[in-house]
Amino acid sequence: MSDQVVHSAVQPFPARAALPWLVGLSVYAALLICGPRLLGDPDSYSHIALGRWIMAHGALPESDAFSFSKHGAPWITFEWLSEVIYAGAYAIAGWPGVVVVGAAAIALAFGLLTFFLLRELSPTLTLLMVLAAVILLAPHMLARPHVLVLPLMVIWAAALVRCMDRAGPPPYWALPLLVLWANLHGSGVLALGLIGPAGLEALLREKRSEWPRAFLRWLPFTALAIAASCLTPHGPEPLLMPLTTLGAGQALHWIAEWRPQDFGHVGGFELLLLGAIFALSRGVTLPVVRVLVVIGLLHFALAQMRNADLLAVLAPLYLAAPLGRQFGGPAGDSAAVSSRGLTLAGLGVLIATSAVALAHDVRPPAAISPQAAIAEADLAKAGPVLNDYSFGGYLIFAGIPTFIDGRSELFGGPFIDRYNRALALIDLGDFLNLLDEYRIGATLLTPHTPAVAMLDRLPGWQRVYSDDVAVVHKRRDSAAR
């Protein structure tokens, strides 16, 4: 009996099954090598600071306690679970721990994506699609909440696509994923939106007389999905957060990740888009619902650069089965490897690379870390500080109230637009009004900000510190004191 158990445990299986492991570990190792790259967004600072606040208070904030310009305004942290995870990783292992958590989530997402694509495509076509996804997602590989939800996004979308491909029932087993998703990141409404294509394709597959039955088949699942997405400390409010953020309108264009795609220079997005157009010109055809999904994802990615990750992760899943039928699905694989050996080898590589990463000293780049400027100018005691947007995360991390930071849903479109127009000196009078209205005692701006040159010329202000990262001005009466 024991011999049979041992034999089954080492039962060989196709070598193609090793591909998800290989992809995931390769992505993980590459991200650890580029560790500081994952820390290149100032919001990594603020998410850790918010996580520490939550753990210290044993509660979630209901109003803003981190800025002086919006202090006390109603505000919730809709990514609280991600922030606690990152804060915990930072408390245990510092910045290397944050990098390991972010890299592991991204690597897991790509490993899962490879696994699901291999069910419909050949290894070669699978690797091509995964490579395209890596290129699209590369600018967004950051230690922020959105990467923690990527594995859940892949599993959820793959479950719905499987129903579409096999005409199966709704995947009720996947509903718990939505509870986790809703507490990790504020994109839960996307998960609900993905139910639409599955239900629509189910309707189109049936005769018109069967539409009521097909509709009723998906209605309870949709209702439960909405209920699962509302299981947060704030109820359904996080589901509305994307609408609140998008309500900022044109003001979001001041923020790089919310801008439309830039075709002023040749980049990975443009090359992949041209490649897709070429493929379509060679006779690639898709079912109408899949076309609508891809067009929708492409629209989001063109409208805002940050949405390229949705196109990267989701489009391959919706395209896999149609492309597999057109170019040939997964073929047999005569080569075989030991499942136990593969698992042990993969875990060994995972542990070894994680240990090496944790042993190295990595930290966010200096461009978003004005540590020297804050210390030398003693900004903690300078009164209200008018800060550059990119320094907001570090100020929250350092315990200094911000004028503005990455929480666009808190500040709103008019405030963001006024701030940027003032610092760009588009409205010089309003810049001067801003300094007085908020009783600004000091400014912490990047050297290339137009307002820096103006502050150098204002009689009531004095430059007290400057380096390649930041320039600090103080009111002359504040400097004298």
Tab-separated table of C-alpha atoms in Angstrom:
chain	number	residue	atom	x	y	z
A	1	MET	CA	0.000	0.000	0.000
A	2	SER	CA	2.783	2.414	0.957
A	3	ASP	CA	4.618	1.662	-2.296
A	4	GLN	CA	1.519	2.664	-4.212
A	5	VAL	CA	1.290	5.943	-2.298
A	6	VAL	CA	4.928	6.766	-2.951
A	7	HIS	CA	4.565	5.876	-6.604
A	8	SER	CA	1.525	8.140	-7.005
A	9	ALA	CA	3.302	10.982	-5.217
A	10	VAL	CA	6.080	11.035	-7.793
A	11	GLN	CA	3.835	10.334	-10.743
A	12	PRO	CA	5.364	12.090	-13.776
A	13	PHE	CA	3.257	14.689	-15.494
A	14	PRO	CA	3.763	16.717	-18.703
A	15	ALA	CA	6.723	19.081	-18.647
A	16	ARG	CA	4.419	21.922	-19.779
A	17	ALA	CA	3.105	21.890	-16.220
A	18	ALA	CA	6.482	23.300	-15.165
A	19	LEU	CA	5.946	26.429	-17.267
A	20	PRO	CA	3.807	28.358	-14.725
A	21	TRP	CA	6.465	27.688	-12.088
A	22	LEU	CA	9.194	28.841	-14.456
A	23	VAL	CA	7.360	32.027	-15.394
A	24	GLY	CA	6.425	32.889	-11.815
A	25	LEU	CA	9.914	32.304	-10.430
A	26	SER	CA	11.532	34.203	-13.307
A	27	VAL	CA	9.293	37.224	-12.716
A	28	TYR	CA	9.882	37.001	-8.964
A	29	ALA	CA	13.672	36.867	-9.323
A	30	ALA	CA	13.687	39.731	-11.840
A	31	LEU	CA	11.589	41.920	-9.538
A	32	LEU	CA	13.846	41.230	-6.570
A	33	ILE	CA	16.860	42.223	-8.646
A	34	CYS	CA	15.044	45.462	-9.525
A	35	GLY	CA	13.862	45.878	-5.932
A	36	PRO	CA	14.036	49.685	-5.706
A	37	ARG	CA	11.911	49.889	-8.856
A	38	LEU	CA	8.943	48.519	-6.886
A	39	LEU	CA	9.362	51.342	-4.353
A	40	GLY	CA	9.299	54.129	-6.939
A	41	ASP	CA	5.870	55.504	-6.059
A	42	PRO	CA	5.368	57.925	-3.142
A	43	ASP	CA	2.128	56.173	-2.198
A	44	SER	CA	4.178	53.220	-0.914
A	45	TYR	CA	5.215	55.508	1.959
A	46	SER	CA	1.666	56.583	2.742
A	47	HIS	CA	0.180	53.079	2.547
A	48	ILE	CA	2.678	51.833	5.134
A	49	ALA	CA	1.987	54.854	7.346
A	50	LEU	CA	-1.775	54.245	7.117
A	51	GLY	CA	-1.293	50.576	7.921
A	52	ARG	CA	0.738	51.476	11.006
A	53	TRP	CA	-1.981	53.920	12.076
A	54	ILE	CA	-4.647	51.226	11.714
A	55	MET	CA	-2.631	48.710	13.739
A	56	ALA	CA	-1.789	51.287	16.422
A	57	HIS	CA	-5.392	52.450	16.846
A	58	GLY	CA	-7.124	49.137	16.213
A	59	ALA	CA	-9.625	50.953	13.995
A	60	LEU	CA	-10.041	52.464	10.555
A	61	PRO	CA	-9.989	56.247	10.045
A	62	GLU	CA	-13.337	57.856	9.269
A	63	SER	CA	-11.918	61.307	8.492
A	64	ASP	CA	-8.659	62.762	7.270
A	65	ALA	CA	-5.956	62.968	9.923
A	66	PHE	CA	-2.914	63.248	7.644
A	67	SER	CA	-3.243	66.615	5.874
A	68	PHE	CA	-3.841	70.155	7.121
A	69	SER	CA	-5.663	71.348	3.992
A	70	LYS	CA	-8.465	68.768	4.382
A	71	HIS	CA	-8.040	67.873	8.043
A	72	GLY	CA	-11.214	66.385	9.494
A	73	ALA	CA	-12.923	65.945	6.118
A	74	PRO	CA	-14.859	62.662	5.703
A	75	TRP	CA	-12.517	60.035	4.279
A	76	ILE	CA	-12.114	56.270	4.452
A	77	THR	CA	-9.164	54.070	3.621
A	78	PHE	CA	-10.733	51.589	1.208
A	79	GLU	CA	-7.467	49.600	0.824
A	80	TRP	CA	-7.016	48.989	4.530
A	81	LEU	CA	-6.119	45.302	4.311
A	82	SER	CA	-3.324	45.928	1.790
A	83	GLU	CA	-2.012	48.719	3.986
A	84	VAL	CA	-1.935	46.462	7.033
A	85	ILE	CA	-0.109	43.781	5.020
A	86	TYR	CA	2.515	46.229	3.778
A	87	ALA	CA	2.895	47.799	7.220
A	88	GLY	CA	3.337	44.334	8.731
A	89	ALA	CA	5.968	43.436	6.133
A	90	TYR	CA	7.779	46.716	6.849
A	91	ALA	CA	7.666	46.128	10.600
A	92	ILE	CA	9.143	42.638	10.193
A	93	ALA	CA	11.748	43.167	7.477
A	94	GLY	CA	11.832	46.837	6.514
A	95	TRP	CA	11.764	47.870	2.868
A	96	PRO	CA	13.102	44.484	1.663
A	97	GLY	CA	10.002	42.893	3.209
A	98	VAL	CA	7.753	45.284	1.283
A	99	VAL	CA	9.565	44.419	-1.946
A	100	VAL	CA	9.210	40.681	-1.295
A	101	VAL	CA	5.456	40.990	-0.693
A	102	GLY	CA	4.867	43.064	-3.830
A	103	ALA	CA	7.113	40.894	-6.000
A	104	ALA	CA	5.484	37.693	-4.752
A	105	ALA	CA	1.991	38.963	-5.601
A	106	ILE	CA	3.021	39.990	-9.123
A	107	ALA	CA	4.889	36.728	-9.724
A	108	LEU	CA	1.924	34.691	-8.488
A	109	ALA	CA	-0.370	36.569	-10.861
A	110	PHE	CA	1.836	35.773	-13.849
A	111	GLY	CA	2.233	32.156	-12.784
A	112	LEU	CA	-1.535	31.800	-12.565
A	113	LEU	CA	-2.012	33.591	-15.884
A	114	THR	CA	0.379	31.138	-17.516
A	115	PHE	CA	-1.430	28.186	-15.965
A	116	PHE	CA	-4.839	29.284	-17.204
A	117	LEU	CA	-3.609	30.177	-20.698
A	118	LEU	CA	-1.977	26.768	-21.089
A	119	ARG	CA	-5.412	25.158	-20.832
A	120	GLU	CA	-6.278	26.658	-24.227
A	121	LEU	CA	-3.017	27.574	-25.969
A	122	SER	CA	0.303	26.039	-26.940
A	123	PRO	CA	3.303	26.879	-24.730
A	124	THR	CA	4.758	29.121	-27.447
A	125	LEU	CA	1.627	31.224	-27.847
A	126	THR	CA	1.177	31.274	-24.078
A	127	LEU	CA	4.667	32.666	-23.546
A	128	LEU	CA	4.125	35.310	-26.208
A	129	MET	CA	0.944	36.509	-24.506
A	130	VAL	CA	2.547	36.454	-21.064
A	131	LEU	CA	5.519	38.425	-22.392
A	132	ALA	CA	3.132	41.031	-23.819
A	133	ALA	CA	1.391	41.196	-20.429
A	134	VAL	CA	4.721	41.714	-18.660
A	135	ILE	CA	5.599	44.591	-20.999
A	136	LEU	CA	2.235	46.279	-20.460
A	137	LEU	CA	2.292	45.809	-16.705
A	138	ALA	CA	5.962	46.740	-16.184
A	139	PRO	CA	5.379	50.473	-15.501
A	140	HIS	CA	2.760	49.548	-12.878
A	141	MET	CA	4.817	46.944	-10.998
A	142	LEU	CA	4.919	48.901	-7.753
A	143	ALA	CA	4.545	47.966	-4.102
A	144	ARG	CA	1.025	49.318	-3.866
A	145	PRO	CA	-2.355	47.715	-3.097
A	146	HIS	CA	-3.264	47.064	-6.725
A	147	VAL	CA	-0.567	44.400	-7.140
A	148	LEU	CA	-1.885	42.400	-4.165
A	149	VAL	CA	-5.211	41.995	-5.931
A	150	LEU	CA	-3.693	40.869	-9.256
A	151	PRO	CA	-3.734	37.124	-8.394
A	152	LEU	CA	-7.378	37.397	-7.330
A	153	MET	CA	-8.198	39.249	-10.540
A	154	VAL	CA	-6.626	36.464	-12.620
A	155	ILE	CA	-8.481	33.684	-10.782
A	156	TRP	CA	-11.823	35.511	-10.836
A	157	ALA	CA	-11.608	36.398	-14.529
A	158	ALA	CA	-10.373	32.913	-15.429
A	159	ALA	CA	-13.331	31.362	-13.595
A	160	LEU	CA	-15.810	33.523	-15.518
A	161	VAL	CA	-14.039	32.941	-18.837
A	162	ARG	CA	-14.105	29.195	-18.197
A	163	CYS	CA	-17.890	29.426	-17.912
A	164	MET	CA	-17.979	31.253	-21.225
A	165	ASP	CA	-15.695	28.737	-22.926
A	166	ARG	CA	-17.460	25.636	-21.607
A	167	ALA	CA	-21.032	26.975	-21.275
A	168	GLY	CA	-20.840	26.106	-17.605
A	169	PRO	CA	-22.775	27.350	-14.585
A	170	PRO	CA	-21.714	30.478	-12.651
A	171	PRO	CA	-18.599	29.860	-10.488
A	172	TYR	CA	-20.093	30.161	-7.026
A	173	TRP	CA	-16.884	28.783	-5.529
A	174	ALA	CA	-15.097	32.030	-6.529
A	175	LEU	CA	-17.382	34.383	-4.576
A	176	PRO	CA	-15.155	34.467	-1.438
A	177	LEU	CA	-12.459	36.031	-3.600
A	178	LEU	CA	-14.598	39.150	-3.859
A	179	VAL	CA	-14.610	39.669	-0.102
A	180	LEU	CA	-10.824	39.675	-0.088
A	181	TRP	CA	-10.683	41.842	-3.219
A	182	ALA	CA	-13.031	44.465	-1.775
A	183	ASN	CA	-10.828	44.901	1.297
A	184	LEU	CA	-7.499	44.864	-0.538
A	185	HIS	CA	-8.240	47.393	-3.265
A	186	GLY	CA	-10.940	49.776	-4.398
A	187	SER	CA	-11.474	48.159	-7.795
A	188	GLY	CA	-14.178	45.736	-6.659
A	189	VAL	CA	-16.617	47.269	-9.124
A	190	LEU	CA	-14.417	45.852	-11.894
A	191	ALA	CA	-14.964	42.337	-10.555
A	192	LEU	CA	-18.707	42.877	-10.748
A	193	GLY	CA	-18.407	44.322	-14.232
A	194	LEU	CA	-16.711	41.154	-15.474
A	195	ILE	CA	-19.876	39.197	-14.724
A	196	GLY	CA	-21.622	41.081	-17.539
A	197	PRO	CA	-19.730	39.508	-20.471
A	198	ALA	CA	-20.218	36.012	-19.047
A	199	GLY	CA	-23.954	36.538	-18.655
A	200	LEU	CA	-24.266	38.170	-22.080
A	201	GLU	CA	-22.484	35.336	-23.838
A	202	ALA	CA	-24.691	32.852	-21.998
A	203	LEU	CA	-27.755	34.694	-23.341
A	204	LEU	CA	-26.453	34.825	-26.912
A	205	ARG	CA	-25.686	31.130	-26.804
A	206	GLU	CA	-29.334	30.264	-26.128
A	207	LYS	CA	-32.441	30.582	-28.238
A	208	ARG	CA	-34.507	33.656	-27.496
A	209	SER	CA	-37.152	31.507	-25.803
A	210	GLU	CA	-34.472	30.341	-23.330
A	211	TRP	CA	-33.280	33.823	-22.379
A	212	PRO	CA	-35.385	34.078	-19.196
A	213	ARG	CA	-33.930	30.801	-17.954
A	214	ALA	CA	-30.376	31.885	-18.763
A	215	PHE	CA	-30.959	35.253	-17.104
A	216	LEU	CA	-32.302	33.652	-13.936
A	217	ARG	CA	-29.311	31.342	-13.928
A	218	TRP	CA	-26.931	34.289	-13.481
A	219	LEU	CA	-29.135	36.560	-11.372
A	220	PRO	CA	-28.550	34.869	-7.976
A	221	PHE	CA	-24.825	34.687	-8.652
A	222	THR	CA	-24.702	38.403	-9.469
A	223	ALA	CA	-26.674	39.277	-6.345
A	224	LEU	CA	-24.327	37.218	-4.174
A	225	ALA	CA	-21.313	38.793	-5.866
A	226	ILE	CA	-22.620	42.273	-5.024
A	227	ALA	CA	-23.269	41.188	-1.448
A	228	ALA	CA	-19.766	39.700	-1.154
A	229	SER	CA	-18.228	42.937	-2.460
A	230	CYS	CA	-20.056	44.886	0.260
A	231	LEU	CA	-18.536	42.849	3.100
A	232	THR	CA	-16.100	45.554	4.172
A	233	PRO	CA	-15.840	47.657	7.343
A	234	HIS	CA	-17.404	50.479	5.318
A	235	GLY	CA	-20.124	48.428	3.644
A	236	PRO	CA	-20.682	49.208	-0.045
A	237	GLU	CA	-18.873	52.562	0.064
A	238	PRO	CA	-15.570	51.237	-1.391
A	239	LEU	CA	-17.477	50.134	-4.510
A	240	LEU	CA	-18.222	53.796	-5.236
A	241	MET	CA	-14.650	54.957	-4.731
A	242	PRO	CA	-13.604	54.675	-8.408
A	243	LEU	CA	-16.538	56.912	-9.336
A	244	THR	CA	-15.432	59.430	-6.710
A	245	THR	CA	-11.903	59.434	-8.080
A	246	LEU	CA	-13.008	59.733	-11.707
A	247	GLY	CA	-15.264	62.585	-10.638
A	248	ALA	CA	-12.121	64.727	-10.438
A	249	GLY	CA	-12.378	64.954	-14.240
A	250	GLN	CA	-9.679	66.795	-16.169
A	251	ALA	CA	-7.777	67.576	-12.973
A	252	LEU	CA	-6.567	63.959	-12.963
A	253	HIS	CA	-4.443	64.743	-16.019
A	254	TRP	CA	-2.041	66.557	-13.693
A	255	ILE	CA	-1.280	63.107	-12.197
A	256	ALA	CA	0.937	60.966	-14.447
A	257	GLU	CA	-0.811	57.619	-13.980
A	258	TRP	CA	-4.219	59.115	-14.814
A	259	ARG	CA	-3.105	60.670	-18.094
A	260	PRO	CA	-3.962	59.181	-21.497
A	261	GLN	CA	-1.358	57.074	-23.252
A	262	ASP	CA	1.497	59.100	-24.700
A	263	PHE	CA	2.274	58.264	-28.307
A	264	GLY	CA	4.831	61.062	-28.615
A	265	HIS	CA	7.543	58.393	-28.471
A	266	VAL	CA	7.598	54.715	-29.375
A	267	GLY	CA	6.939	52.514	-26.349
A	268	GLY	CA	5.880	49.020	-25.442
A	269	PHE	CA	2.179	49.864	-25.462
A	270	GLU	CA	2.299	51.261	-28.989
A	271	LEU	CA	4.333	48.330	-30.339
A	272	LEU	CA	1.917	45.794	-28.875
A	273	LEU	CA	-1.062	47.735	-30.212
A	274	LEU	CA	0.445	47.768	-33.703
A	275	GLY	CA	1.178	44.042	-33.402
A	276	ALA	CA	-2.441	43.363	-32.486
A	277	ILE	CA	-3.659	45.385	-35.480
A	278	PHE	CA	-1.341	43.375	-37.727
A	279	ALA	CA	-2.707	40.104	-36.290
A	280	LEU	CA	-6.258	41.223	-37.020
A	281	SER	CA	-5.252	42.061	-40.585
A	282	ARG	CA	-4.112	38.451	-41.007
A	283	GLY	CA	-7.606	37.135	-40.431
A	284	VAL	CA	-7.892	36.675	-36.657
A	285	THR	CA	-11.576	36.593	-35.756
A	286	LEU	CA	-13.191	36.711	-32.339
A	287	PRO	CA	-16.698	36.183	-30.931
A	288	VAL	CA	-18.602	39.417	-30.562
A	289	VAL	CA	-18.615	39.440	-26.745
A	290	ARG	CA	-14.848	38.898	-26.604
A	291	VAL	CA	-14.403	41.757	-29.078
A	292	LEU	CA	-16.488	44.046	-26.872
A	293	VAL	CA	-14.459	43.092	-23.797
A	294	VAL	CA	-11.126	43.738	-25.489
A	295	ILE	CA	-12.368	47.048	-26.944
A	296	GLY	CA	-13.515	48.095	-23.490
A	297	LEU	CA	-10.173	47.182	-21.904
A	298	LEU	CA	-8.330	48.970	-24.701
A	299	HIS	CA	-10.449	52.085	-24.182
A	300	PHE	CA	-9.630	52.150	-20.463
A	301	ALA	CA	-5.928	51.631	-21.174
A	302	LEU	CA	-5.874	54.445	-23.742
A	303	ALA	CA	-7.842	56.813	-21.515
A	304	GLN	CA	-5.620	56.321	-18.438
A	305	MET	CA	-2.139	54.829	-18.390
A	306	ARG	CA	-2.771	53.100	-15.070
A	307	ASN	CA	-5.435	50.901	-16.705
A	308	ALA	CA	-2.876	49.212	-18.958
A	309	ASP	CA	-2.546	46.554	-16.250
A	310	LEU	CA	-6.193	45.561	-16.805
A	311	LEU	CA	-5.529	45.081	-20.507
A	312	ALA	CA	-2.362	43.132	-19.701
A	313	VAL	CA	-3.959	40.679	-17.278
A	314	LEU	CA	-7.509	40.283	-18.572
A	315	ALA	CA	-7.316	40.446	-22.373
A	316	PRO	CA	-5.213	37.242	-22.724
A	317	LEU	CA	-7.774	35.250	-20.720
A	318	TYR	CA	-10.658	36.357	-22.947
A	319	LEU	CA	-8.647	35.744	-26.123
A	320	ALA	CA	-7.149	32.359	-25.197
A	321	ALA	CA	-9.948	29.979	-26.226
A	322	PRO	CA	-10.814	31.693	-29.552
A	323	LEU	CA	-7.124	31.863	-30.486
A	324	GLY	CA	-6.650	28.260	-29.418
A	325	ARG	CA	-9.438	27.146	-31.732
A	326	GLN	CA	-7.959	29.185	-34.562
A	327	PHE	CA	-4.266	28.347	-34.193
A	328	GLY	CA	-4.453	24.999	-32.449
A	329	GLY	CA	-4.867	24.371	-28.760
A	330	PRO	CA	-2.499	22.695	-26.311
A	331	ALA	CA	-0.700	19.739	-27.845
A	332	GLY	CA	0.422	16.591	-26.140
A	333	ASP	CA	3.748	16.666	-24.325
A	334	SER	CA	5.833	13.522	-24.228
A	335	ALA	CA	8.439	14.956	-21.868
A	336	ALA	CA	7.712	14.460	-18.185
A	337	VAL	CA	9.043	15.660	-14.867
A	338	SER	CA	8.464	14.633	-11.265
A	339	SER	CA	5.754	16.658	-9.584
A	340	ARG	CA	7.477	16.311	-6.215
A	341	GLY	CA	10.845	17.309	-7.666
A	342	LEU	CA	9.369	20.311	-9.422
A	343	THR	CA	7.589	21.503	-6.289
A	344	LEU	CA	10.671	21.113	-4.106
A	345	ALA	CA	12.904	22.825	-6.648
A	346	GLY	CA	10.459	25.706	-7.018
A	347	LEU	CA	10.144	26.188	-3.269
A	348	GLY	CA	13.924	26.048	-2.933
A	349	VAL	CA	14.414	28.789	-5.499
A	350	LEU	CA	11.629	30.837	-3.898
A	351	ILE	CA	13.177	30.608	-0.424
A	352	ALA	CA	16.708	31.287	-1.676
A	353	THR	CA	15.785	34.364	-3.710
A	354	SER	CA	13.639	35.715	-0.864
A	355	ALA	CA	16.506	35.279	1.611
A	356	VAL	CA	18.917	37.104	-0.693
A	357	ALA	CA	16.416	39.938	-1.192
A	358	LEU	CA	15.790	40.333	2.532
A	359	ALA	CA	19.531	40.516	3.177
A	360	HIS	CA	19.978	43.516	0.878
A	361	ASP	CA	19.326	47.110	1.873
A	362	VAL	CA	16.754	48.565	-0.514
A	363	ARG	CA	14.770	51.739	-0.047
A	364	PRO	CA	12.619	54.115	-2.089
A	365	PRO	CA	14.486	56.395	-4.508
A	366	ALA	CA	15.746	59.772	-3.359
A	367	ALA	CA	13.479	61.578	-5.828
A	368	ILE	CA	10.438	60.870	-3.627
A	369	SER	CA	12.296	60.907	-0.282
A	370	PRO	CA	13.172	64.492	0.771
A	371	GLN	CA	14.643	63.277	4.042
A	372	ALA	CA	17.633	65.628	4.046
A	373	ALA	CA	15.534	68.671	3.199
A	374	ILE	CA	13.061	67.986	6.013
A	375	ALA	CA	15.816	67.421	8.551
A	376	GLU	CA	18.073	70.338	7.583
A	377	ALA	CA	15.213	72.834	7.322
A	378	ASP	CA	13.475	71.471	10.442
A	379	LEU	CA	10.169	71.331	8.573
A	380	ALA	CA	8.476	69.397	11.363
A	381	LYS	CA	8.325	72.715	13.264
A	382	ALA	CA	7.880	75.098	10.329
A	383	GLY	CA	4.103	75.280	10.374
A	384	PRO	CA	1.920	74.357	7.391
A	385	VAL	CA	4.125	73.108	4.525
A	386	LEU	CA	3.124	73.543	0.885
A	387	ASN	CA	4.555	70.351	-0.560
A	388	ASP	CA	5.133	68.914	-3.997
A	389	TYR	CA	2.632	66.174	-4.892
A	390	SER	CA	5.422	63.587	-5.104
A	391	PHE	CA	6.537	64.338	-1.525
A	392	GLY	CA	3.109	63.776	0.041
A	393	GLY	CA	3.686	60.104	0.747
A	394	TYR	CA	6.963	60.716	2.533
A	395	LEU	CA	5.482	63.521	4.637
A	396	ILE	CA	2.696	61.210	5.847
A	397	PHE	CA	5.339	58.562	6.582
A	398	ALA	CA	7.352	61.154	8.540
A	399	GLY	CA	4.293	62.336	10.487
A	400	ILE	CA	4.134	65.814	8.913
A	401	PRO	CA	0.690	66.995	7.731
A	402	THR	CA	0.515	67.405	3.965
A	403	PHE	CA	-0.994	70.077	1.790
A	404	ILE	CA	-1.637	67.451	-0.898
A	405	ASP	CA	-0.815	63.781	-1.408
A	406	GLY	CA	-1.895	60.801	-3.496
A	407	ARG	CA	-5.444	60.559	-2.100
A	408	SER	CA	-7.170	62.226	-5.037
A	409	GLU	CA	-10.562	60.991	-3.809
A	410	LEU	CA	-10.089	63.181	-0.716
A	411	PHE	CA	-8.858	66.377	-2.366
A	412	GLY	CA	-11.144	66.369	-5.396
A	413	GLY	CA	-10.783	67.843	-8.867
A	414	PRO	CA	-11.097	71.590	-8.136
A	415	PHE	CA	-8.492	71.463	-5.362
A	416	ILE	CA	-6.017	69.433	-7.464
A	417	ASP	CA	-6.486	71.725	-10.444
A	418	ARG	CA	-6.046	74.876	-8.372
A	419	TYR	CA	-2.916	73.494	-6.713
A	420	ASN	CA	-1.224	72.583	-10.001
A	421	ARG	CA	-2.184	75.799	-11.766
A	422	ALA	CA	-0.820	77.800	-8.841
A	423	LEU	CA	2.524	75.968	-8.656
A	424	ALA	CA	2.913	76.150	-12.433
A	425	LEU	CA	2.307	79.950	-12.120
A	426	ILE	CA	-0.519	79.710	-14.626
A	427	ASP	CA	-2.389	81.843	-12.123
A	428	LEU	CA	0.262	83.850	-10.277
A	429	GLY	CA	-2.247	85.778	-8.204
A	430	ASP	CA	-3.846	82.595	-6.926
A	431	PHE	CA	-0.432	81.205	-5.987
A	432	LEU	CA	0.095	84.194	-3.704
A	433	ASN	CA	-3.444	83.811	-2.368
A	434	LEU	CA	-2.784	80.127	-1.673
A	435	LEU	CA	0.229	80.967	0.489
A	436	ASP	CA	-1.841	83.348	2.613
A	437	GLU	CA	-5.125	81.444	2.631
A	438	TYR	CA	-3.534	78.336	4.164
A	439	ARG	CA	-0.998	80.342	6.216
A	440	ILE	CA	1.869	78.477	4.609
A	441	GLY	CA	5.026	78.695	6.723
A	442	ALA	CA	7.327	76.769	4.401
A	443	THR	CA	7.386	75.165	0.962
A	444	LEU	CA	8.916	71.839	-0.042
A	445	LEU	CA	9.066	71.672	-3.837
A	446	THR	CA	11.114	70.006	-6.540
A	447	PRO	CA	13.848	72.209	-8.094
A	448	HIS	CA	12.147	72.389	-11.507
A	449	THR	CA	8.810	73.685	-10.140
A	450	PRO	CA	8.095	77.170	-11.616
A	451	ALA	CA	6.966	78.438	-8.211
A	452	VAL	CA	10.498	77.932	-6.846
A	453	ALA	CA	11.894	80.752	-9.000
A	454	MET	CA	9.029	83.012	-7.914
A	455	LEU	CA	9.649	82.287	-4.229
A	456	ASP	CA	13.313	83.223	-4.727
A	457	ARG	CA	12.107	86.699	-5.764
A	458	LEU	CA	9.352	87.266	-3.223
A	459	PRO	CA	10.578	89.644	-0.480
A	460	GLY	CA	8.760	87.783	2.268
A	461	TRP	CA	10.389	84.439	1.512
A	462	GLN	CA	13.870	82.989	1.875
A	463	ARG	CA	15.463	79.854	0.401
A	464	VAL	CA	16.868	77.912	3.358
A	465	TYR	CA	17.790	74.601	1.735
A	466	SER	CA	18.227	73.064	-1.717
A	467	ASP	CA	19.632	69.932	-3.270
A	468	ASP	CA	18.908	67.793	-6.341
A	469	VAL	CA	15.708	66.471	-4.740
A	470	ALA	CA	13.992	69.395	-3.042
A	471	VAL	CA	14.087	73.125	-2.406
A	472	VAL	CA	12.807	74.612	0.867
A	473	HIS	CA	11.627	78.180	1.321
A	474	LYS	CA	10.423	79.713	4.572
A	475	ARG	CA	8.722	82.969	5.335
A	476	ARG	CA	11.366	85.420	6.482
A	477	ASP	CA	9.692	85.989	9.841
A	478	SER	CA	9.609	82.190	10.335
A	479	ALA	CA	13.281	81.929	9.361
A	480	ALA	CA	14.201	84.685	11.789
A	481	ARG	CA	12.388	82.970	14.632
